[in-house]
Structure formats: C-alpha cells, structure tokens
Coordinates of C-alpha atoms and ligand atoms in Angstrom, one line a residue:
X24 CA 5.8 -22.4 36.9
X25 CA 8.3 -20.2 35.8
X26 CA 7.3 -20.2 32.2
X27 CA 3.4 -19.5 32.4
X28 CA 3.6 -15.9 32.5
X29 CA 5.9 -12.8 30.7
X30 CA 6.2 -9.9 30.8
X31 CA 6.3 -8.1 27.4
X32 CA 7.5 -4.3 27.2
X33 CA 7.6 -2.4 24.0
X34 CA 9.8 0.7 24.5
X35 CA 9.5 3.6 22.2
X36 CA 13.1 5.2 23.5
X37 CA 16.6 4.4 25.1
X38 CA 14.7 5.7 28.0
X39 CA 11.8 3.3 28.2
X40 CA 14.1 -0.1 27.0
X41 CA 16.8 1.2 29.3
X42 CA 14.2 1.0 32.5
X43 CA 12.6 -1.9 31.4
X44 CA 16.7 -3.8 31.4
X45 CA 17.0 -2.2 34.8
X46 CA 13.9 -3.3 36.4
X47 CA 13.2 -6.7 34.8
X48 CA 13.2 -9.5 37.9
X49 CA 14.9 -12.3 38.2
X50 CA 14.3 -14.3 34.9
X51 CA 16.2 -11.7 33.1
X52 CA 15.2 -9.5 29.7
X53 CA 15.7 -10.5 26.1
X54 CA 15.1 -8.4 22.6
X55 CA 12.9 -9.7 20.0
X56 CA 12.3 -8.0 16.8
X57 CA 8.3 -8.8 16.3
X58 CA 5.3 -10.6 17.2
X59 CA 7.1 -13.7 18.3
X60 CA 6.7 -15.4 15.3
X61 CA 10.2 -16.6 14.8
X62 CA 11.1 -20.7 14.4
X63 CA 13.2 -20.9 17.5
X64 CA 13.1 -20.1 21.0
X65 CA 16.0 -17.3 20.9
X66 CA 13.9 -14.5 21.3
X67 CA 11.9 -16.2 24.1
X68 CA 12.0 -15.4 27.6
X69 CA 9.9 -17.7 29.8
X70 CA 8.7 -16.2 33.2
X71 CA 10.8 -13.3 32.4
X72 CA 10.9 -9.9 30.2
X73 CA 10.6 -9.6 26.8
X74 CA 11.6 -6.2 25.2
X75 CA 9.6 -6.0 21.8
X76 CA 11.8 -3.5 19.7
X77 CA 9.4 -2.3 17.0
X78 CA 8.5 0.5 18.7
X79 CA 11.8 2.0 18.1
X80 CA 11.3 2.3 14.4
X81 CA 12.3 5.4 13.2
X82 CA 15.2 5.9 10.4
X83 CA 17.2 8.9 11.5
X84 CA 19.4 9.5 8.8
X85 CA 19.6 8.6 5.1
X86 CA 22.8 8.9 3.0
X87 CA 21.1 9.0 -0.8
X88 CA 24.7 9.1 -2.1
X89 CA 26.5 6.7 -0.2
X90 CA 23.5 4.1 0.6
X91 CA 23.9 4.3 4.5
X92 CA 21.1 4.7 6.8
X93 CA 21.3 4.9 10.7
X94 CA 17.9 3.6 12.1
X95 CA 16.2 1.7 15.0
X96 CA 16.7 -1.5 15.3
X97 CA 13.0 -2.3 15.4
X98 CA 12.6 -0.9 11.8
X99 CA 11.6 -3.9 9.4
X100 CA 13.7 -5.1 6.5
X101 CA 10.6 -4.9 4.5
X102 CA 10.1 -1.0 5.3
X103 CA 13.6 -0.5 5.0
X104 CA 13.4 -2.1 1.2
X105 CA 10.5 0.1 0.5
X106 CA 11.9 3.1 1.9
X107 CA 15.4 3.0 -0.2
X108 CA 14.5 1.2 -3.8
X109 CA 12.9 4.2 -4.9
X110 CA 16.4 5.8 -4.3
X111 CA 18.5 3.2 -5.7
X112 CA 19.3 0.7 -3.2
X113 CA 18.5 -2.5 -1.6
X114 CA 18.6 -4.5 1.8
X115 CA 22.1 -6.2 1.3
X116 CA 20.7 -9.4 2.8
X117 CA 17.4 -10.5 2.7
X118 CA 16.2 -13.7 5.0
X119 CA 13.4 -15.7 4.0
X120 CA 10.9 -13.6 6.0
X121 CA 9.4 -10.4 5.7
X122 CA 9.1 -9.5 9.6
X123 CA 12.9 -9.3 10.4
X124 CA 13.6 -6.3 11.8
X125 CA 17.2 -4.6 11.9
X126 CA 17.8 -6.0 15.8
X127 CA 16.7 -9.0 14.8
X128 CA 18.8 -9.5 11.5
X129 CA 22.4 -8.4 13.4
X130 CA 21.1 -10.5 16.5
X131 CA 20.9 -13.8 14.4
X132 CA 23.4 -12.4 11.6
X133 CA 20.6 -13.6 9.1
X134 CA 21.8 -14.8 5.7
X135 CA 20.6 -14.9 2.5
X136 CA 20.3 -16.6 -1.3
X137 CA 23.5 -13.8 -1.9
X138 CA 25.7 -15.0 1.2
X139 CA 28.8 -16.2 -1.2
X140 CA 28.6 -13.0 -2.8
X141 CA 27.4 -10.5 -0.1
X142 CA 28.0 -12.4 3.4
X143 CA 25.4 -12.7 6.0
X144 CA 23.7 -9.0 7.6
X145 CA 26.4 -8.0 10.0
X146 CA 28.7 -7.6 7.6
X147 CA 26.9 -4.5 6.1
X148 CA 26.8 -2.9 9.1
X149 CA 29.3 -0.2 10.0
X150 CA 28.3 0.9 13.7
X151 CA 25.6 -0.1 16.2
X152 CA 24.6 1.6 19.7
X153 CA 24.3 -1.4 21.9
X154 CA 22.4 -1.3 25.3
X155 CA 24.4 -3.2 28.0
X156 CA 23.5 -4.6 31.5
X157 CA 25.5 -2.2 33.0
X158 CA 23.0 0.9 31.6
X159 CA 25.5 1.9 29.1
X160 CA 24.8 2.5 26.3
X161 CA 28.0 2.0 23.5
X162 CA 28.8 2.4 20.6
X163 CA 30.0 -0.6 18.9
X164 CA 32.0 -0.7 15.5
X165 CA 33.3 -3.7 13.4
X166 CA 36.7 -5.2 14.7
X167 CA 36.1 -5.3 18.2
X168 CA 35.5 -8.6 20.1
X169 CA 32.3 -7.3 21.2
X170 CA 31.0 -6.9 17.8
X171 CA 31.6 -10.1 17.0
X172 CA 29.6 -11.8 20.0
X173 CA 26.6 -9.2 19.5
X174 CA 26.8 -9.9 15.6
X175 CA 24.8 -13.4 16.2
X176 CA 25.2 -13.5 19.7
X177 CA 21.3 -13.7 19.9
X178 CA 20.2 -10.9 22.1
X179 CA 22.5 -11.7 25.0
X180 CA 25.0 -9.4 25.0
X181 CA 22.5 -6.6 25.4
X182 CA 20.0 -4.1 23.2
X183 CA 20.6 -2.9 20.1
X184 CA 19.1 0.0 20.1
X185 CA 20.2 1.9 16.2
X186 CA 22.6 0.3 14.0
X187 CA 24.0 2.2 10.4
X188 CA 24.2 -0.3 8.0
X189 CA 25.1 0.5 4.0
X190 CA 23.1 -1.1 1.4
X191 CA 23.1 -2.3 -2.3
X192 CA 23.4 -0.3 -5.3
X193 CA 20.7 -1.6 -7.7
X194 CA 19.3 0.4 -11.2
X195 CA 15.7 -1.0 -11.1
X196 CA 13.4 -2.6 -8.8
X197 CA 14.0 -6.2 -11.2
X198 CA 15.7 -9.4 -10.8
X199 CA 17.1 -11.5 -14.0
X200 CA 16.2 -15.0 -12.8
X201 CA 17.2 -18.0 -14.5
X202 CA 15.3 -21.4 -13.5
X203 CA 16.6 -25.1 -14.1
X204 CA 15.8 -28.4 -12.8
X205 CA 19.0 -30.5 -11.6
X206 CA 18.9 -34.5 -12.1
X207 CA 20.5 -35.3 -8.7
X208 CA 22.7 -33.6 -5.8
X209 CA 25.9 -34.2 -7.4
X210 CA 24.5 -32.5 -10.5
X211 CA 22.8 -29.7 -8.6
X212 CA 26.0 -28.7 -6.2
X213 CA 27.9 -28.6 -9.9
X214 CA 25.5 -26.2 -11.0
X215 CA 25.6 -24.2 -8.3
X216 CA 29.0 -23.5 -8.0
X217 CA 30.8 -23.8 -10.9
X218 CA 32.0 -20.6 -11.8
X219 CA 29.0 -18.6 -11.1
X220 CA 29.0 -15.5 -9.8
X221 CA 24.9 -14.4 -9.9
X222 CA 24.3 -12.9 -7.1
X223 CA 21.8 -15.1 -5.7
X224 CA 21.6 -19.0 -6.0
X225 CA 18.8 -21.6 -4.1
X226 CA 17.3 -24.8 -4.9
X227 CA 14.3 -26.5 -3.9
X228 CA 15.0 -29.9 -3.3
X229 CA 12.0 -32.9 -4.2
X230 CA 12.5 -34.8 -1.1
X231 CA 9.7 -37.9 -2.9
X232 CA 12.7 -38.6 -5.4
X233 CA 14.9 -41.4 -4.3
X234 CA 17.2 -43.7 -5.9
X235 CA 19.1 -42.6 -8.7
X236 CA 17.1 -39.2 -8.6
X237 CA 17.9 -38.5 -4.7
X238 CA 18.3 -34.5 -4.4
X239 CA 16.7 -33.8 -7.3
X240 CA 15.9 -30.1 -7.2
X241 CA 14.3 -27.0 -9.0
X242 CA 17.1 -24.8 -9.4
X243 CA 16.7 -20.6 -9.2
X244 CA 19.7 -18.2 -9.7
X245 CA 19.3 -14.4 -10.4
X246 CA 21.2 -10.7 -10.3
X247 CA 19.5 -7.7 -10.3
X248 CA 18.6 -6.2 -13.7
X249 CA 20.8 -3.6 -14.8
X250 CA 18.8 -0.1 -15.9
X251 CA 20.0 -1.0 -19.9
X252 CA 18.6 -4.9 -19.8
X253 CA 14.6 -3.3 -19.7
X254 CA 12.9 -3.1 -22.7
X255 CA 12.0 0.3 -23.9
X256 CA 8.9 1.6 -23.4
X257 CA 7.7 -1.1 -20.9
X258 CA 6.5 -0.3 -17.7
X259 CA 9.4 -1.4 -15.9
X260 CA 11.5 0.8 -18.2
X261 CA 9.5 4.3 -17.3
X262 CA 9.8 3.5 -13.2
X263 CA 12.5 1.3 -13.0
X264 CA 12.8 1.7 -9.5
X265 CA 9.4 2.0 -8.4
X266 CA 8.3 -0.5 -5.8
X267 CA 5.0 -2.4 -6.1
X268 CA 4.6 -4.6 -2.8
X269 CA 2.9 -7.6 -4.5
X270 CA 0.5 -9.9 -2.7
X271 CA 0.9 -13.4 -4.1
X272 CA -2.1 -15.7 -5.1
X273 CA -4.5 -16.8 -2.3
X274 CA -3.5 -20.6 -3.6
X275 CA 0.2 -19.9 -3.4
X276 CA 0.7 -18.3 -0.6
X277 CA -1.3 -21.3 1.3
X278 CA 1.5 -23.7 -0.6
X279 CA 4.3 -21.1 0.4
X280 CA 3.7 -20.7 4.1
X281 CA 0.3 -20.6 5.4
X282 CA -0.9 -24.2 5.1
X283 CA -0.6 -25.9 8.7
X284 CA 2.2 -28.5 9.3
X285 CA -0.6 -30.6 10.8
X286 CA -2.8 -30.2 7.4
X287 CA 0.1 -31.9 5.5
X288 CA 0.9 -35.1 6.4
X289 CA 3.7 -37.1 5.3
X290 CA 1.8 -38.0 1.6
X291 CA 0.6 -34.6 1.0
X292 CA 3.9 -32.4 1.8
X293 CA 5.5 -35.1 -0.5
X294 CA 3.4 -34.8 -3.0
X295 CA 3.5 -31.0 -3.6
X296 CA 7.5 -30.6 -3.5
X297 CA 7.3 -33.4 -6.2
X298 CA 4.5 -31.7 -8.1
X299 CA 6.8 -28.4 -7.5
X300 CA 9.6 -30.3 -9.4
X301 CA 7.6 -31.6 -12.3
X302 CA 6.0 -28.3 -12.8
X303 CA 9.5 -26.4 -13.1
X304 CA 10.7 -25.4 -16.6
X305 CA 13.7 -27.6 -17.4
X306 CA 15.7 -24.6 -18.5
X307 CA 14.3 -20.8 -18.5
X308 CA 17.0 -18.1 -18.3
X309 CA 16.6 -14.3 -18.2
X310 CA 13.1 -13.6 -16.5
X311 CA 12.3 -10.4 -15.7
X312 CA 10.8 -10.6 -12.2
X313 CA 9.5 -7.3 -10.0
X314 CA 12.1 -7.9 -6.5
X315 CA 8.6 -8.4 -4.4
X316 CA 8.2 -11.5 -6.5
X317 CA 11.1 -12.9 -4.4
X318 CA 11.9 -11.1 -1.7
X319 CA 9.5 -11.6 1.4
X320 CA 11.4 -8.8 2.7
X321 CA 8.8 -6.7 0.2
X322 CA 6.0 -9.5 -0.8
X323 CA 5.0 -10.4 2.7
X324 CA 5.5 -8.6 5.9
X325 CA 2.8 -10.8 7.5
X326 CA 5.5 -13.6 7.7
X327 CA 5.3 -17.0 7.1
X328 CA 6.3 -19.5 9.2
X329 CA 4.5 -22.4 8.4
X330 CA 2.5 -24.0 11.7
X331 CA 3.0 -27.0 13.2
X332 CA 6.1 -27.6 11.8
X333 CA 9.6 -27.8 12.9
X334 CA 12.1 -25.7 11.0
X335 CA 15.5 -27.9 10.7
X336 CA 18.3 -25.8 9.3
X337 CA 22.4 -27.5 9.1
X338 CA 24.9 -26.3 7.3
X339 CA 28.0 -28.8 6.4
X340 CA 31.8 -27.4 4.9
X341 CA 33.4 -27.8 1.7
X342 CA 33.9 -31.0 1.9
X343 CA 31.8 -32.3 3.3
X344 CA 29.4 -33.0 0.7
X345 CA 29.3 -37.2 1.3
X346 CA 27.8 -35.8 4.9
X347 CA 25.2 -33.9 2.9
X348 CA 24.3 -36.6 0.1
X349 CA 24.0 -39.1 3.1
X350 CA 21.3 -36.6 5.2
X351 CA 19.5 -35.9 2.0
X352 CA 19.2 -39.9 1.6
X353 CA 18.5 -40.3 5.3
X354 CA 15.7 -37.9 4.8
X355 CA 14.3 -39.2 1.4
X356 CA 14.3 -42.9 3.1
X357 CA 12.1 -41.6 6.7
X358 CA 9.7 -40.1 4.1
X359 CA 9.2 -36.6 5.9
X360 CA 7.8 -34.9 2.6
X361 CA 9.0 -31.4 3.5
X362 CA 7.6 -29.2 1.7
X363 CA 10.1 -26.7 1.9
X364 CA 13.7 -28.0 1.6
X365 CA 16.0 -25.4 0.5
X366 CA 19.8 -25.9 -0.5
X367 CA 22.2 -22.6 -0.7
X368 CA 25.4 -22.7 -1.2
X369 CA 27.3 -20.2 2.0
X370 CA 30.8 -18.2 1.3
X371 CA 33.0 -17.3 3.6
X372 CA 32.6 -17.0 7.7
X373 CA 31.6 -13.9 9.1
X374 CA 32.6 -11.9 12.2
X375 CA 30.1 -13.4 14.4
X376 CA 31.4 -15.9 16.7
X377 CA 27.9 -17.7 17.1
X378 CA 27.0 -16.6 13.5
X379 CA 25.3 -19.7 11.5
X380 CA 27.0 -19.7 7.9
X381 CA 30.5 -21.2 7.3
X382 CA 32.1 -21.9 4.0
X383 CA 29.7 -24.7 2.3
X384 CA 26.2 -25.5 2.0
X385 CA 22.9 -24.9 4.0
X386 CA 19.7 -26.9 4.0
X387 CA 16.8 -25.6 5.7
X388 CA 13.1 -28.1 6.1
X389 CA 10.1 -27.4 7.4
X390 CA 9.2 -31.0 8.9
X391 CA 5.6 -31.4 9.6
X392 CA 5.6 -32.0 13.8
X393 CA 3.5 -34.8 14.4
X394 CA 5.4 -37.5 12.5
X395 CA 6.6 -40.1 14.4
X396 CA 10.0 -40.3 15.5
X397 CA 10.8 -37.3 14.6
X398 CA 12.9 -36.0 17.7
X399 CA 15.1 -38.8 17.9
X400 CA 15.6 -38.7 13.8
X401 CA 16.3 -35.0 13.8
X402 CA 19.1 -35.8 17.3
X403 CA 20.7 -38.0 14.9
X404 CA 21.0 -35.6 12.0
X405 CA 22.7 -33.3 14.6
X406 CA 25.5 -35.9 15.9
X407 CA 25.9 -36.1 11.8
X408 CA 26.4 -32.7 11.2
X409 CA 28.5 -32.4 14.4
X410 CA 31.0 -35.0 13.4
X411 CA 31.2 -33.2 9.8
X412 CA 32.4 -29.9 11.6
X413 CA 29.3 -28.8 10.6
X414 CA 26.2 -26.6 12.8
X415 CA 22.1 -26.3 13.2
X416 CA 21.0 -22.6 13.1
X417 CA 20.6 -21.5 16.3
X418 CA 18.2 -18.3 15.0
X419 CA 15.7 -21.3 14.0
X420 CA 16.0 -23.7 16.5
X421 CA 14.2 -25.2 19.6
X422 CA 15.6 -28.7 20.2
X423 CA 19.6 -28.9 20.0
X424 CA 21.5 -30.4 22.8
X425 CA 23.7 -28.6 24.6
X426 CA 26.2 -31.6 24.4
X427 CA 26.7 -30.5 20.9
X428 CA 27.0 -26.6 20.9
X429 CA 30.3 -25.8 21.7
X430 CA 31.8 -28.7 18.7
X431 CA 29.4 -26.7 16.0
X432 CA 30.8 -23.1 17.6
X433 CA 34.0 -23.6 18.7
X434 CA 33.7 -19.7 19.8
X435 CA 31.4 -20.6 22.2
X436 CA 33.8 -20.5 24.9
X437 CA 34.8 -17.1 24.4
X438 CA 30.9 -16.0 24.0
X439 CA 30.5 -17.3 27.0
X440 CA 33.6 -15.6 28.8
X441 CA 32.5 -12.3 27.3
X442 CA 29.1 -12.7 28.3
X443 CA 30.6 -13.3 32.0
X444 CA 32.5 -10.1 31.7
X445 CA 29.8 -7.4 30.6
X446 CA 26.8 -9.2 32.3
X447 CA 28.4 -10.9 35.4
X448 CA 24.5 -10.7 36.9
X449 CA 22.9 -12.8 33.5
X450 CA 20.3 -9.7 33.3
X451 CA 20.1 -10.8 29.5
X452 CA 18.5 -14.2 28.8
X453 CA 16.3 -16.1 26.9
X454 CA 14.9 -19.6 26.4
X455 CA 17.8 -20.4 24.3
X456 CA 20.6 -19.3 26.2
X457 CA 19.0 -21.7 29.4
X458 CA 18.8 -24.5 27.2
X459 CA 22.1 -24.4 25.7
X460 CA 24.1 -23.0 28.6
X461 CA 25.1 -19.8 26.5
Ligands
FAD16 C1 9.7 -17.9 7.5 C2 11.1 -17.7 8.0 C3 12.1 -17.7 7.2 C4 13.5 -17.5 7.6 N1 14.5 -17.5 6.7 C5 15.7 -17.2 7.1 C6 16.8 -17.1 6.2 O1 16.6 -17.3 5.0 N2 18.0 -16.8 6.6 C7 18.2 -16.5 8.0 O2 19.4 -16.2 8.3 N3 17.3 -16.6 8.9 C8 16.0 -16.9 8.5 N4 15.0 -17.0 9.4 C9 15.3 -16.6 10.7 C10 15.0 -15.1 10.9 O3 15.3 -14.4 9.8 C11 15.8 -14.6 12.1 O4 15.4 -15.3 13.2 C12 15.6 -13.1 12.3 O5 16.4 -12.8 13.4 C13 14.2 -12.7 12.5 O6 14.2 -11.3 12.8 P1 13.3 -10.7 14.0 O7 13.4 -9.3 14.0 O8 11.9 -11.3 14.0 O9 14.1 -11.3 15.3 P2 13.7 -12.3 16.4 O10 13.4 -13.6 15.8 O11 12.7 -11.6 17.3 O12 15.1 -12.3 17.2 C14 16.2 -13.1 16.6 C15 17.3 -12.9 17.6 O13 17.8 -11.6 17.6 C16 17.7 -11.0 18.9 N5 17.2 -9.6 18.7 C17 16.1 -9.1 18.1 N6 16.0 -7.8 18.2 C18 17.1 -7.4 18.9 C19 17.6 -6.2 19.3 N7 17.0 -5.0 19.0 N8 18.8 -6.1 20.1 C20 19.4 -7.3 20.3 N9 19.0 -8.5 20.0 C21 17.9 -8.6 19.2 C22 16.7 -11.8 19.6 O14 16.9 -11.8 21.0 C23 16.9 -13.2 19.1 O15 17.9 -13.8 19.7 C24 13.7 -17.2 9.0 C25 12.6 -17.2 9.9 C26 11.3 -17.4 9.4 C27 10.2 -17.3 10.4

C-alpha cells in the first residue's frame, strides 16, 4: 500500500532539503512545518517524503527599527513572538495554534481574530526564497503570479526555505479586551461590525441554544494596550513589554484543547459551550490581559488540536448571511455540541489565489468524529457554502470533494496551470493535492 510507510527528512540547510526534493521517489515531497499535528491532510504525504522544516530555525537578521526579520521558515510563530515583544513588536497574525511555523503560516496564508484590520500572514511578508522542483532556488517578492500561488498554495509550488516578513508595532506586552454576550446571530454580526475598528474581534457561539436564541454567542473584542493606558506603578507598567509565556490551568486547558473528541459526546460538548455562555459577563470592557492570555502563539506551543474530532471551517460573503443563519440552525437542530464554534468576521481577499479568507464571515467547529451521520451532514454543509460563493479551509481539511474545489477557488485553474509550468514532473505533492486534483 502506498500510504503505509514515509519517509520523513528534517533538513538543517538549503543543502540537505535541496537533496532530499532531488532524491525523493516517486510519491513526491511535501513541507510541513511541525510534528504533523495539523487538522488537515495538506501537509501529508502518503508513501512518499515529507520534509519537516523546523530544523531550519534560525532568524538571520532583525531590523529593531523597522520591525523586519528574515528567518527560516521552520522558526515558530511562538518563538518569533517571544523573540521580538521585548523589542516592541508582534506577529502580525496570529492563528489559533502555537506550533505554526513561518513555512507553515505563508503555506496556508493563516488568518487571524485581526484579518479585517491586518489581512491574513502573507500579506506581511515582503520577500521569500522559495525552493523549486527544478533545484532553484528564487527569490520571490509580492506582485508576482508566483507569489500568489505559493502564498496558500499549500506546499506545492515548492520549499520555502527563509521568508522576511515585518511585524506589529505594539507599546506593551497587553491586550484591552472587552467581553459581551450577543442574544442571537443577527444581534452578534451587528456587534461585530458596526463601526468597529478593535483590532481583533471573535465570538464563541453556544451551539445548545435554539429557537429564538440560535447563534447566541460570548462575544470578545480587543486592541493592544497603549504604553499610557497602564496604571502606574503596576507591574505591567515597570516591564511593559516583557513577556511571560503563561501556562493555563490544568482544568482549562483540558476544556480548551486537550479533552478527546471521543470523551465528549454529543450531551457533554453541548453542555460546556452552553455553560461557557452562561458563565460570560454580559458586558465587561477594558480588561487588561498579558498577550499569552490569548495568543497560543505565546501560551501554548504544545498545540492543541483537539482528538478525535473533525475541524469544519467555511467562510460565506457579505451577503450571504441568510446562508450562515441557516448552517448555524442546521447545526443547532443535528445537535453536534461543538465545543468550539468560532465566528470572525474576514476583510478583504488576499493575494493568494488558494488563500481561505474572502470578504465576510468564518466559522470554524470542532465536531466530535463518532457522531452519526456526520460525513454526509458536513457534504451537505459544503454544497451550502458552495452555492453561497462561499469555501471550506483547505489548511484544515480532510474530506472536501473535489467536485466542489474549483467553484469555492475559482483560481484554481490557474494554480493548477502554474503548478504544470514549474513542476511539469509533480515532484511536490501531498495527500491534499491527490485528493483534490490540485
Ligand atoms: C488548533 C489549531 C488552530 C488553528 N487555528 C487557525 C486559525 O485561527 N487560522 C488559520 O488560518 N489557521 C488555523 N489553523 C491551521 C494552521 O494554522 C495552519 O495549518 C498552519 O499552516 C499550521 O502551521 P504549520 O507550520 O504546522 O504548517 P503545516 O500544517 O505543517 O503545513 C500547512 C501547509 O503549509 C505547507 N508548508 C509548511 N511549511 C512549509 C514550507 N517551509 N514551505 C512550503 N510549504 C510549507 C504544508 O505543506 C501545508 O500545505 C489551526 C490549526 C490548529 C491545529
């Protein structure tokens, strides 16, 4: 069988990842930025070579002035974070995991809670050496057609090897977090658009709540604290930018990430995102929270995919927001208790031709495995999302179609011409790109 064995290489130069592209057999070679613990299958490579990057995970140069760093593309957002608060700035983009790495984040274009405001990762990065199937190494800049298929192209237009990426100016290490509790979808899409311009914005939808109360949600906005907001004399005021990583609570991380899909059933997984809800403050503004409080990126570099679960992540236009009250009810009524539903609102599209976020919303699940029916519920969600224009996330997938790809990325065609182009022999594969015919 073609998938029972592979072939994992972790080169610590261009040398040693350029060799290992060269002599990979006939199931091809794909990046991946860490331990494999990622949702989907993109950074998969069944029977074939898997290039594990975090080797290369030095940062070469630092710009303290400007807030540019050229590093490896195996270095971790989390180190990254670490390495540059203390100076002033922060990871423009920060995905819901701690183990991204660099590669990873421009291969899957990751987004954030700040996408209206800041975009998704590729569009803070300024240059990136890319390894190609030819040998080649090139340099690859912003504006250029092959920018925009490696920028979420998922690996398969070749290596990154270094990208140069500029971050965030930020005066202390703090967020400003303002938490409310929304009475229904309409209520919570009003709230988290109208006219505000904090940087970062995600609710946490109660998924038990139906009727009247469907979409229901915990509401969370914030901006980084300005150096004048801290009190005098605190802590926070005499190292403002000093980084603690903090660990949560044993209890909370197990209700965060680490509890099994297969431990929480339907009832359970229900019960806590309603508990979660209950719990909430019905208004709280200006909490002063440490970044690590928020960020995985600096809280948990362990990761935390949650087990035995399938991550389901859409997004849907402006719009299109009927389509997204009628999956929320679809949802609510087949009783999947996800624990984890999480609605941001996404600005405009980025380079990327297969980059995820368009102009609208995203809602990302964690859907415990075993409940029946699942697969042919979640195909229907995707003909849903389809027909609204909308797309799944291909950086957290594992069951799409291929039917479907090429109506939720209609610049799928030209991937796929490019891809022809500068890897004529398909050296650069993966599980994904076999299953959707990338
Ligand atoms: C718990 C959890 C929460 C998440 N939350 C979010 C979120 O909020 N927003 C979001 O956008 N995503 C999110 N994701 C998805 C995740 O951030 C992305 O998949 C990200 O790419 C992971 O980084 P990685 O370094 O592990 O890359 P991998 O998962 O290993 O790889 C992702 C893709 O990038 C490619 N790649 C990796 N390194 C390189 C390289 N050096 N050169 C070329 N291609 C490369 C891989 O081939 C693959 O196609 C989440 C994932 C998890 C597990």
């Amino acid at each position: 069988m073609p998938g029972d064995t592979v072939s994992v290489i972790r080169p610590r130069t261009y040398e040693e990842a350029a060799s290992a592209v060269r002599d990979c057999a006939a199931r091809g070679a794909v990046a991946r930025g860490g331990p494999g613990r990622a949702y989907g299958d993109a950074a998969r490579n069944s029977g074939g070579t898997v290039l594990d990057m975090t080797g290369l995970d030095r940062v070469h140069v630092v710009d303290a002035d400007e807030g540019i760093v050229l590093c490896g593309s195996g270095v971790l957002l989390h180190r990254l974070a670490e390495l540059m608060l203390p100076l002033g700035w922060f990871v423009p983009v920060a995905p819901a995991t701690g183990r991204a790495t660099v590669g990873g984040a421009i291969g899957a274009d990751v987004h954030g809670g700040n996408h209206p405001v800041s975009g998704s990762f590729s569009h803070h990065v300024l240059s990136l050496e890319l390894l190609t199937a030819d040998g080649e190494v090139r340099t690859v800049k912003p504006g250029t057609e092959l920018f925009a298929a490696t920028a979420g192209g998922m690996g398969l237009t070749g290596v990154i090897l270094t990208a140069t990426i500029r971050l965030l100016p930020v005066e202390t290490a703090y967020l400003t977090v303002d938490t409310e509790r929304a009475a229904d979808l309409d209520d919570l899409m009003a709230r988290l658009t109208d006219g505000d311009h904090r940087r970062y914005g995600c609710a946490r939808i109660d998924l038990t709540a139906r009727g009247a109360d469907t979409g229901r949600a915990v509401l969370t906005r914030a901006d980084h604290t300005p150096l004048d907001a801290l009190r005098t004399g605190t802590r926070a005021w005499r190292h403002p930018l000093s980084c603690r990583p903090r660990r949560r609570p044993p209890a909370l991380a197990l209700l965060s990430g680490g509890l099994p899909g297969s431990l929480l059933g339907r009832t359970s997984a229900g019960l806590l995102g309603g508990l979660r809800y209950r719990t909430a403050p019905r208004a709280r503004s200006g909490e002063l929270r440490p970044l690590s409080a928020d960020f995985p990126a600096l809280a948990a570099p362990q990761g935390t995919r949650r087990t035995g679960c399938v991550r389901y992540r859409f997004a849907v236009g402006h719009g299109q927001e009927e389509t997204l009250h009628r999956i929320v009810r679809r949802l609510a009524a087949y009783r999947c208790g996800s624990f984890h539903a999480v609605l941001q609102p996404l600005g405009d599209t980025d380079a990327g031709w297969l980059s995820f976020p368009l102009p609208g919303w995203t809602l990302a699940l964690d859907i415990p495995a075993a409940l029946p029916g699942l697969a042919g519920f979640l195909d229907g969600l995707d003909e849903e999302v389809a027909a609204a224009g909308g797309r799944v996330c291909l950086a957290e997938d594992s069951r799409l179609r291929p039917g479907l790809l090429t109506t939720m990325y209609p610049r799928a065609a030209d991937f796929r011409t490019l891809r022809a182009r500068l890897d004529p022999r398909g050296v650069f594969v993966s599980d994904l790109a076999r299953r959707l015919d990338l």
